[in-house]
DNA sequence: CGGAATCCCAAGCGATACTG
DNA sequence: CAGTATCGCTTGGGATTCCG
């Protein structure tokens, strides 16, 4: 199956599709956020609880980027106290589907390995 | 001061499998490296060419971590000039399978979106 | 409650030189 | 070729405060 490798790049001058995807959900938190939102963890404070170790600044930043990339939407309720709900867009759902295999891989290997850095509740 | 730590929160009873996976391939480069190695880009200098923007230090570091996590192996040939070949382990192959949907997602969206920041291009 | 704005420090990372 | 070693700057992101 090995391809012939010349001097040329594999994906020149266009990007590797994988790099494009990583451009959107690459990072430590975004896949977790997308997955959590799909599970109904759709508010700022709820996400904060489910992501031990993340700072408010980081969470806000990641949410903004996900919104900018149209993976999720913000719905603001003018109430007291104020409320904001996040939900996945169609694009977000399609990306979630692509992320789920990573979740399944984790399930398969959870029995054999223990996490080193991050322990996150679901 | 009020550095009161809730152990129950930091070490929750159930670990998110997705977090475990991200612990292993989370990051900007690792999915790309795993995919490239599977395509036969199995030497240091070849990988360096295929990853414009990565520094030698970073590439070496990521390779060490992937090796430590037993996703790939190093084979050293005592030749002149020296040669080192990387290849995926069984675990690495299983993870590659879980990463491929992200690749496919990128393919689907390449037509609609253009990359923004971390453009891997030449 | 859900953020935005500031301050600030150390880890992270790039660039370069060097080595087996 | 395939890396290490070293230096120095950048910036990620933690802590805190303030606002609608």
mmCIF file of C-alpha atoms (C1' of nucleotides) in Angstrom:
data_model
loop_
_atom_site.group_PDB
_atom_site.id
_atom_site.type_symbol
_atom_site.label_atom_id
_atom_site.label_comp_id
_atom_site.label_asym_id
_atom_site.label_seq_id
_atom_site.Cartn_x
_atom_site.Cartn_y
_atom_site.Cartn_z
ATOM 1 C CA UNK A 1 0.000 0.000 0.000
ATOM 2 C CA UNK A 2 3.033 2.189 0.229
ATOM 3 C CA UNK A 3 2.861 5.130 -2.084
ATOM 4 C CA UNK A 4 5.671 6.239 -4.226
ATOM 5 C CA UNK A 5 7.447 9.057 -2.499
ATOM 6 C CA UNK A 6 9.205 11.568 -4.631
ATOM 7 C CA UNK A 7 10.662 14.887 -3.641
ATOM 8 C CA UNK A 8 7.235 16.402 -3.838
ATOM 9 C CA UNK A 9 4.948 16.771 -0.886
ATOM 10 C CA UNK A 10 2.008 14.467 -0.582
ATOM 11 C CA UNK A 11 -0.480 17.284 -0.440
ATOM 12 C CA UNK A 12 0.977 20.167 -2.361
ATOM 13 C CA UNK A 13 0.007 22.806 -2.818
ATOM 14 C CA UNK A 14 -3.377 22.034 -1.280
ATOM 15 C CA UNK A 15 -3.738 21.272 2.383
ATOM 16 C CA UNK A 16 -3.992 17.854 3.821
ATOM 17 C CA UNK A 17 -7.681 17.385 4.597
ATOM 18 C CA UNK A 18 -6.703 16.155 8.032
ATOM 19 C CA UNK A 19 -4.903 19.429 8.671
ATOM 20 C CA UNK A 20 -8.053 21.296 7.737
ATOM 21 C CA UNK A 21 -10.051 19.326 10.268
ATOM 22 C CA UNK A 22 -7.437 19.865 12.946
ATOM 23 C CA UNK A 23 -7.623 23.544 12.136
ATOM 24 C CA UNK A 24 -11.203 23.456 13.342
ATOM 25 C CA UNK A 25 -11.215 21.011 16.253
ATOM 26 C CA UNK A 26 -7.552 20.662 16.961
ATOM 27 C CA UNK A 27 -6.695 21.447 20.507
ATOM 28 C CA UNK A 28 -7.150 20.062 23.924
ATOM 29 C CA UNK A 29 -10.730 21.061 24.630
ATOM 30 C CA UNK A 30 -12.793 21.434 21.481
ATOM 31 C CA UNK A 31 -13.610 17.776 20.852
ATOM 32 C CA UNK A 32 -14.656 17.456 24.473
ATOM 33 C CA UNK A 33 -16.828 20.565 24.272
ATOM 34 C CA UNK A 34 -18.543 19.410 21.089
ATOM 35 C CA UNK A 35 -19.225 16.038 22.614
ATOM 36 C CA UNK A 36 -20.484 17.488 25.871
ATOM 37 C CA UNK A 37 -22.849 19.858 24.088
ATOM 38 C CA UNK A 38 -24.244 16.929 22.144
ATOM 39 C CA UNK A 39 -24.928 15.246 25.470
ATOM 40 C CA UNK A 40 -26.995 18.169 26.662
ATOM 41 C CA UNK A 41 -24.271 19.964 28.592
ATOM 42 C CA UNK A 42 -25.224 23.164 26.840
ATOM 43 C CA UNK A 43 -24.566 26.007 29.249
ATOM 44 C CA UNK A 44 -21.436 27.814 30.284
ATOM 45 C CA UNK A 45 -21.467 26.839 33.920
ATOM 46 C CA UNK A 46 -22.364 23.231 33.144
ATOM 47 C CA UNK A 47 -19.474 22.931 30.725
ATOM 48 C CA UNK A 48 -17.200 24.480 33.302
ATOM 49 C CA UNK A 49 -18.165 21.788 35.786
ATOM 50 C CA UNK A 50 -17.563 19.011 33.299
ATOM 51 C CA UNK A 51 -14.152 20.293 32.288
ATOM 52 C CA UNK A 52 -12.040 20.331 35.423
ATOM 53 C CA UNK A 53 -8.870 22.225 34.762
ATOM 54 C CA UNK A 54 -10.190 24.610 32.148
ATOM 55 C CA UNK A 55 -10.209 28.296 32.984
ATOM 56 C CA UNK A 56 -13.163 30.545 32.304
ATOM 57 C CA UNK A 57 -11.060 32.472 29.883
ATOM 58 C CA UNK A 58 -10.131 29.352 27.964
ATOM 59 C CA UNK A 59 -13.676 28.040 27.879
ATOM 60 C CA UNK A 60 -14.994 31.353 26.612
ATOM 61 C CA UNK A 61 -12.257 31.480 24.019
ATOM 62 C CA UNK A 62 -12.869 27.962 22.749
ATOM 63 C CA UNK A 63 -16.621 28.550 22.611
ATOM 64 C CA UNK A 64 -16.106 31.693 20.581
ATOM 65 C CA UNK A 65 -13.922 29.884 18.090
ATOM 66 C CA UNK A 66 -16.385 27.030 17.769
ATOM 67 C CA UNK A 67 -19.126 29.556 17.181
ATOM 68 C CA UNK A 68 -17.052 31.425 14.621
ATOM 69 C CA UNK A 69 -16.418 28.166 12.779
ATOM 70 C CA UNK A 70 -20.157 27.523 12.841
ATOM 71 C CA UNK A 71 -19.916 24.288 14.742
ATOM 72 C CA UNK A 72 -22.284 25.553 17.396
ATOM 73 C CA UNK A 73 -24.701 28.388 18.000
ATOM 74 C CA UNK A 74 -25.354 30.655 20.939
ATOM 75 C CA UNK A 75 -28.873 31.381 22.024
ATOM 76 C CA UNK A 76 -29.176 34.237 24.467
ATOM 77 C CA UNK A 77 -32.185 34.466 26.746
ATOM 78 C CA UNK A 78 -32.894 37.922 28.128
ATOM 79 C CA UNK A 79 -33.868 36.747 31.559
ATOM 80 C CA UNK A 80 -32.882 37.323 35.101
ATOM 81 C CA UNK A 81 -30.638 35.615 35.777
ATOM 82 C CA UNK A 82 -29.299 35.638 32.219
ATOM 83 C CA UNK A 83 -29.093 32.362 30.355
ATOM 84 C CA UNK A 84 -27.167 31.254 27.290
ATOM 85 C CA UNK A 85 -27.608 27.926 25.596
ATOM 86 C CA UNK A 86 -25.294 26.301 23.103
ATOM 87 C CA UNK A 87 -26.311 23.785 20.496
ATOM 88 C CA UNK A 88 -24.597 22.033 17.640
ATOM 89 C CA UNK A 89 -25.162 23.119 14.073
ATOM 90 C CA UNK A 90 -25.492 20.669 11.205
ATOM 91 C CA UNK A 91 -21.784 21.061 10.631
ATOM 92 C CA UNK A 92 -21.121 20.490 14.293
ATOM 93 C CA UNK A 93 -23.134 17.301 14.238
ATOM 94 C CA UNK A 94 -21.245 16.004 11.223
ATOM 95 C CA UNK A 95 -17.984 16.727 12.975
ATOM 96 C CA UNK A 96 -19.240 15.021 16.102
ATOM 97 C CA UNK A 97 -19.830 11.919 14.032
ATOM 98 C CA UNK A 98 -16.209 12.070 12.919
ATOM 99 C CA UNK A 99 -15.042 12.496 16.504
ATOM 100 C CA UNK A 100 -16.992 9.594 17.943
ATOM 101 C CA UNK A 101 -14.521 6.956 16.707
ATOM 102 C CA UNK A 102 -11.942 8.643 18.933
ATOM 103 C CA UNK A 103 -14.358 8.230 21.809
ATOM 104 C CA UNK A 104 -14.801 4.555 20.956
ATOM 105 C CA UNK A 105 -11.055 4.108 20.735
ATOM 106 C CA UNK A 106 -10.795 5.498 24.227
ATOM 107 C CA UNK A 107 -13.385 3.022 25.434
ATOM 108 C CA UNK A 108 -11.389 0.148 23.978
ATOM 109 C CA UNK A 109 -8.197 1.257 25.637
ATOM 110 C CA UNK A 110 -9.595 2.459 28.922
ATOM 111 C CA UNK A 111 -9.155 -1.004 30.360
ATOM 112 C CA UNK A 112 -5.496 -1.180 29.448
ATOM 113 C CA UNK A 113 -4.182 2.287 30.011
ATOM 114 C CA UNK A 114 -4.663 5.016 32.537
ATOM 115 C CA UNK A 115 -4.546 8.686 31.672
ATOM 116 C CA UNK A 116 -1.479 10.685 32.447
ATOM 117 C CA UNK A 117 -2.395 14.323 32.394
ATOM 118 C CA UNK A 118 -6.073 14.958 32.172
ATOM 119 C CA UNK A 119 -8.885 13.241 33.946
ATOM 120 C CA UNK A 120 -12.255 14.404 32.813
ATOM 121 C CA UNK A 121 -15.664 13.355 33.947
ATOM 122 C CA UNK A 122 -18.433 12.652 31.535
ATOM 123 C CA UNK B 1 -5.582 31.015 49.838
ATOM 124 C CA UNK B 2 -8.912 29.346 49.512
ATOM 125 C CA UNK B 3 -7.227 26.688 47.444
ATOM 126 C CA UNK B 4 -9.725 24.131 48.538
ATOM 127 C CA UNK B 5 -9.518 21.166 46.212
ATOM 128 C CA UNK B 6 -12.357 18.787 45.722
ATOM 129 C CA UNK B 7 -10.836 15.415 44.998
ATOM 130 C CA UNK B 8 -14.154 14.152 43.809
ATOM 131 C CA UNK B 9 -14.111 16.720 41.048
ATOM 132 C CA UNK B 10 -10.534 16.322 40.026
ATOM 133 C CA UNK B 11 -10.661 12.556 40.028
ATOM 134 C CA UNK B 12 -14.216 11.776 39.015
ATOM 135 C CA UNK B 13 -15.529 8.240 39.258
ATOM 136 C CA UNK B 14 -15.860 7.928 35.489
ATOM 137 C CA UNK B 15 -13.217 9.072 33.059
ATOM 138 C CA UNK B 16 -14.249 10.400 29.699
ATOM 139 C CA UNK B 17 -12.866 8.011 27.066
ATOM 140 C CA UNK B 18 -12.545 10.888 24.658
ATOM 141 C CA UNK B 19 -10.230 12.652 27.080
ATOM 142 C CA UNK B 20 -8.089 9.534 27.220
ATOM 143 C CA UNK B 21 -7.756 9.493 23.452
ATOM 144 C CA UNK B 22 -6.939 13.184 23.333
ATOM 145 C CA UNK B 23 -4.314 12.500 25.949
ATOM 146 C CA UNK B 24 -2.552 10.355 23.381
ATOM 147 C CA UNK B 25 -3.108 12.126 20.056
ATOM 148 C CA UNK B 26 -4.325 15.499 21.170
ATOM 149 C CA UNK B 27 -2.226 18.256 19.795
ATOM 150 C CA UNK B 28 -1.484 19.937 16.555
ATOM 151 C CA UNK B 29 0.849 17.456 14.929
ATOM 152 C CA UNK B 30 0.321 13.920 16.161
ATOM 153 C CA UNK B 31 -2.657 12.959 14.019
ATOM 154 C CA UNK B 32 -0.798 14.249 10.971
ATOM 155 C CA UNK B 33 2.337 12.319 11.889
ATOM 156 C CA UNK B 34 0.434 9.082 12.422
ATOM 157 C CA UNK B 35 -1.312 9.496 9.102
ATOM 158 C CA UNK B 36 1.880 10.353 7.246
ATOM 159 C CA UNK B 37 3.726 7.365 8.669
ATOM 160 C CA UNK B 38 0.895 5.140 7.512
ATOM 161 C CA UNK B 39 1.405 6.569 4.043
ATOM 162 C CA UNK B 40 5.023 5.552 4.007
ATOM 163 C CA UNK B 41 6.478 8.848 5.192
ATOM 164 C CA UNK B 42 8.537 7.003 7.725
ATOM 165 C CA UNK B 43 11.777 8.900 8.136
ATOM 166 C CA UNK B 44 12.661 12.029 10.025
ATOM 167 C CA UNK B 45 13.613 14.181 7.089
ATOM 168 C CA UNK B 46 10.628 13.037 5.059
ATOM 169 C CA UNK B 47 8.274 13.928 7.855
ATOM 170 C CA UNK B 48 9.985 17.274 8.185
ATOM 171 C CA UNK B 49 9.304 17.987 4.526
ATOM 172 C CA UNK B 50 5.661 17.007 4.832
ATOM 173 C CA UNK B 51 5.074 19.179 7.874
ATOM 174 C CA UNK B 52 5.951 22.714 6.858
ATOM 175 C CA UNK B 53 6.009 24.880 9.932
ATOM 176 C CA UNK B 54 7.147 22.270 12.425
ATOM 177 C CA UNK B 55 10.529 22.715 14.024
ATOM 178 C CA UNK B 56 13.025 19.899 14.391
ATOM 179 C CA UNK B 57 12.704 20.110 18.102
ATOM 180 C CA UNK B 58 8.928 19.773 17.940
ATOM 181 C CA UNK B 59 9.045 16.891 15.489
ATOM 182 C CA UNK B 60 11.561 15.018 17.609
ATOM 183 C CA UNK B 61 9.490 15.688 20.696
ATOM 184 C CA UNK B 62 6.231 14.484 19.160
ATOM 185 C CA UNK B 63 7.920 11.375 17.802
ATOM 186 C CA UNK B 64 9.311 10.579 21.252
ATOM 187 C CA UNK B 65 5.868 10.894 22.795
ATOM 188 C CA UNK B 66 4.241 8.751 20.127
ATOM 189 C CA UNK B 67 6.922 6.160 20.675
ATOM 190 C CA UNK B 68 6.469 6.318 24.437
ATOM 191 C CA UNK B 69 2.741 5.769 23.997
ATOM 192 C CA UNK B 70 3.518 2.797 21.779
ATOM 193 C CA UNK B 71 1.761 4.150 18.745
ATOM 194 C CA UNK B 72 4.868 3.796 16.642
ATOM 195 C CA UNK B 73 8.259 2.159 16.785
ATOM 196 C CA UNK B 74 11.737 3.320 15.903
ATOM 197 C CA UNK B 75 14.060 1.100 13.963
ATOM 198 C CA UNK B 76 17.652 2.228 13.890
ATOM 199 C CA UNK B 77 19.944 1.108 11.093
ATOM 200 C CA UNK B 78 23.628 1.289 11.893
ATOM 201 C CA UNK B 79 24.649 2.560 8.518
ATOM 202 C CA UNK B 80 26.481 5.436 7.026
ATOM 203 C CA UNK B 81 24.681 7.676 6.627
ATOM 204 C CA UNK B 82 22.542 6.722 9.600
ATOM 205 C CA UNK B 83 18.937 5.777 8.979
ATOM 206 C CA UNK B 84 15.916 5.556 11.260
ATOM 207 C CA UNK B 85 12.555 4.258 10.179
ATOM 208 C CA UNK B 86 9.274 4.712 11.967
ATOM 209 C CA UNK B 87 6.315 2.400 11.649
ATOM 210 C CA UNK B 88 2.925 2.141 13.280
ATOM 211 C CA UNK B 89 2.270 -0.444 15.925
ATOM 212 C CA UNK B 90 -0.974 -2.378 16.159
ATOM 213 C CA UNK B 91 -2.207 0.258 18.560
ATOM 214 C CA UNK B 92 -1.109 2.979 16.182
ATOM 215 C CA UNK B 93 -3.020 1.354 13.341
ATOM 216 C CA UNK B 94 -6.166 1.125 15.438
ATOM 217 C CA UNK B 95 -5.838 4.774 16.316
ATOM 218 C CA UNK B 96 -5.270 5.646 12.688
ATOM 219 C CA UNK B 97 -8.583 3.994 11.895
ATOM 220 C CA UNK B 98 -10.231 6.239 14.459
ATOM 221 C CA UNK B 99 -8.545 9.295 12.986
ATOM 222 C CA UNK B 100 -9.520 8.637 9.385
ATOM 223 C CA UNK B 101 -13.076 9.943 9.808
ATOM 224 C CA UNK B 102 -11.513 13.305 10.618
ATOM 225 C CA UNK B 103 -9.616 13.070 7.364
ATOM 226 C CA UNK B 104 -12.826 12.278 5.509
ATOM 227 C CA UNK B 105 -14.579 15.180 7.191
ATOM 228 C CA UNK B 106 -11.854 17.449 5.915
ATOM 229 C CA UNK B 107 -12.350 16.122 2.412
ATOM 230 C CA UNK B 108 -16.057 16.881 2.597
ATOM 231 C CA UNK B 109 -15.454 20.429 3.733
ATOM 232 C CA UNK B 110 -12.478 21.298 1.576
ATOM 233 C CA UNK B 111 -14.829 22.451 -1.140
ATOM 234 C CA UNK B 112 -16.750 24.746 1.150
ATOM 235 C CA UNK B 113 -14.198 26.243 3.479
ATOM 236 C CA UNK B 114 -10.731 27.597 3.200
ATOM 237 C CA UNK B 115 -8.134 27.285 5.935
ATOM 238 C CA UNK B 116 -7.443 30.203 8.198
ATOM 239 C CA UNK B 117 -4.504 30.127 10.490
ATOM 240 C CA UNK B 118 -2.453 26.955 10.756
ATOM 241 C CA UNK B 119 -2.260 26.527 7.059
ATOM 242 C CA UNK B 120 0.076 23.714 6.232
ATOM 243 C CA UNK B 121 1.111 24.777 2.819
ATOM 244 C CA UNK B 122 4.105 25.592 0.776
ATOM 245 C "C1'" DC C 1 -25.171 33.947 35.128
ATOM 246 C "C1'" DG C 2 -22.117 34.584 31.309
ATOM 247 C "C1'" DG C 3 -18.810 36.569 29.937
ATOM 248 C "C1'" DA C 4 -14.899 40.669 28.748
ATOM 249 C "C1'" DA C 5 -10.749 43.021 30.168
ATOM 250 C "C1'" DT C 6 -6.154 43.212 32.633
ATOM 251 C "C1'" DC C 7 -2.096 41.782 34.473
ATOM 252 C "C1'" DC C 8 1.579 38.738 34.495
ATOM 253 C "C1'" DC C 9 4.627 34.690 34.678
ATOM 254 C "C1'" DA C 10 6.470 30.430 33.100
ATOM 255 C "C1'" DA C 11 6.044 26.825 29.891
ATOM 256 C "C1'" DG C 12 6.329 26.261 25.055
ATOM 257 C "C1'" DC C 13 8.251 26.807 20.905
ATOM 258 C "C1'" DG C 14 11.380 28.571 17.040
ATOM 259 C "C1'" DA C 15 16.038 29.298 15.413
ATOM 260 C "C1'" DT C 16 20.463 28.004 15.308
ATOM 261 C "C1'" DA C 17 24.628 25.486 16.266
ATOM 262 C "C1'" DC C 18 26.584 21.293 17.261
ATOM 263 C "C1'" DT C 19 27.289 15.898 17.452
ATOM 264 C "C1'" DG C 20 27.471 10.715 16.542
ATOM 265 C "C1'" DC D 1 20.954 11.669 8.299
ATOM 266 C "C1'" DA D 2 18.901 12.100 12.605
ATOM 267 C "C1'" DG D 3 18.799 13.975 15.972
ATOM 268 C "C1'" DT D 4 20.452 16.841 20.825
ATOM 269 C "C1'" DA D 5 21.812 21.384 23.215
ATOM 270 C "C1'" DT D 6 21.261 25.952 24.149
ATOM 271 C "C1'" DC D 7 19.246 30.447 24.169
ATOM 272 C "C1'" DG D 8 15.729 33.707 24.141
ATOM 273 C "C1'" DC D 9 11.388 35.367 23.038
ATOM 274 C "C1'" DT D 10 6.502 34.635 22.473
ATOM 275 C "C1'" DT D 11 2.110 33.607 24.228
ATOM 276 C "C1'" DG D 12 -0.922 30.446 26.495
ATOM 277 C "C1'" DG D 13 -3.608 30.725 30.032
ATOM 278 C "C1'" DG D 14 -4.293 31.368 35.412
ATOM 279 C "C1'" DA D 15 -6.046 34.692 38.719
ATOM 280 C "C1'" DT D 16 -8.633 38.519 39.446
ATOM 281 C "C1'" DT D 17 -11.856 42.185 38.665
ATOM 282 C "C1'" DC D 18 -15.740 44.332 36.479
ATOM 283 C "C1'" DC D 19 -20.013 44.678 33.677
ATOM 284 C "C1'" DG D 20 -24.784 43.719 31.330
#
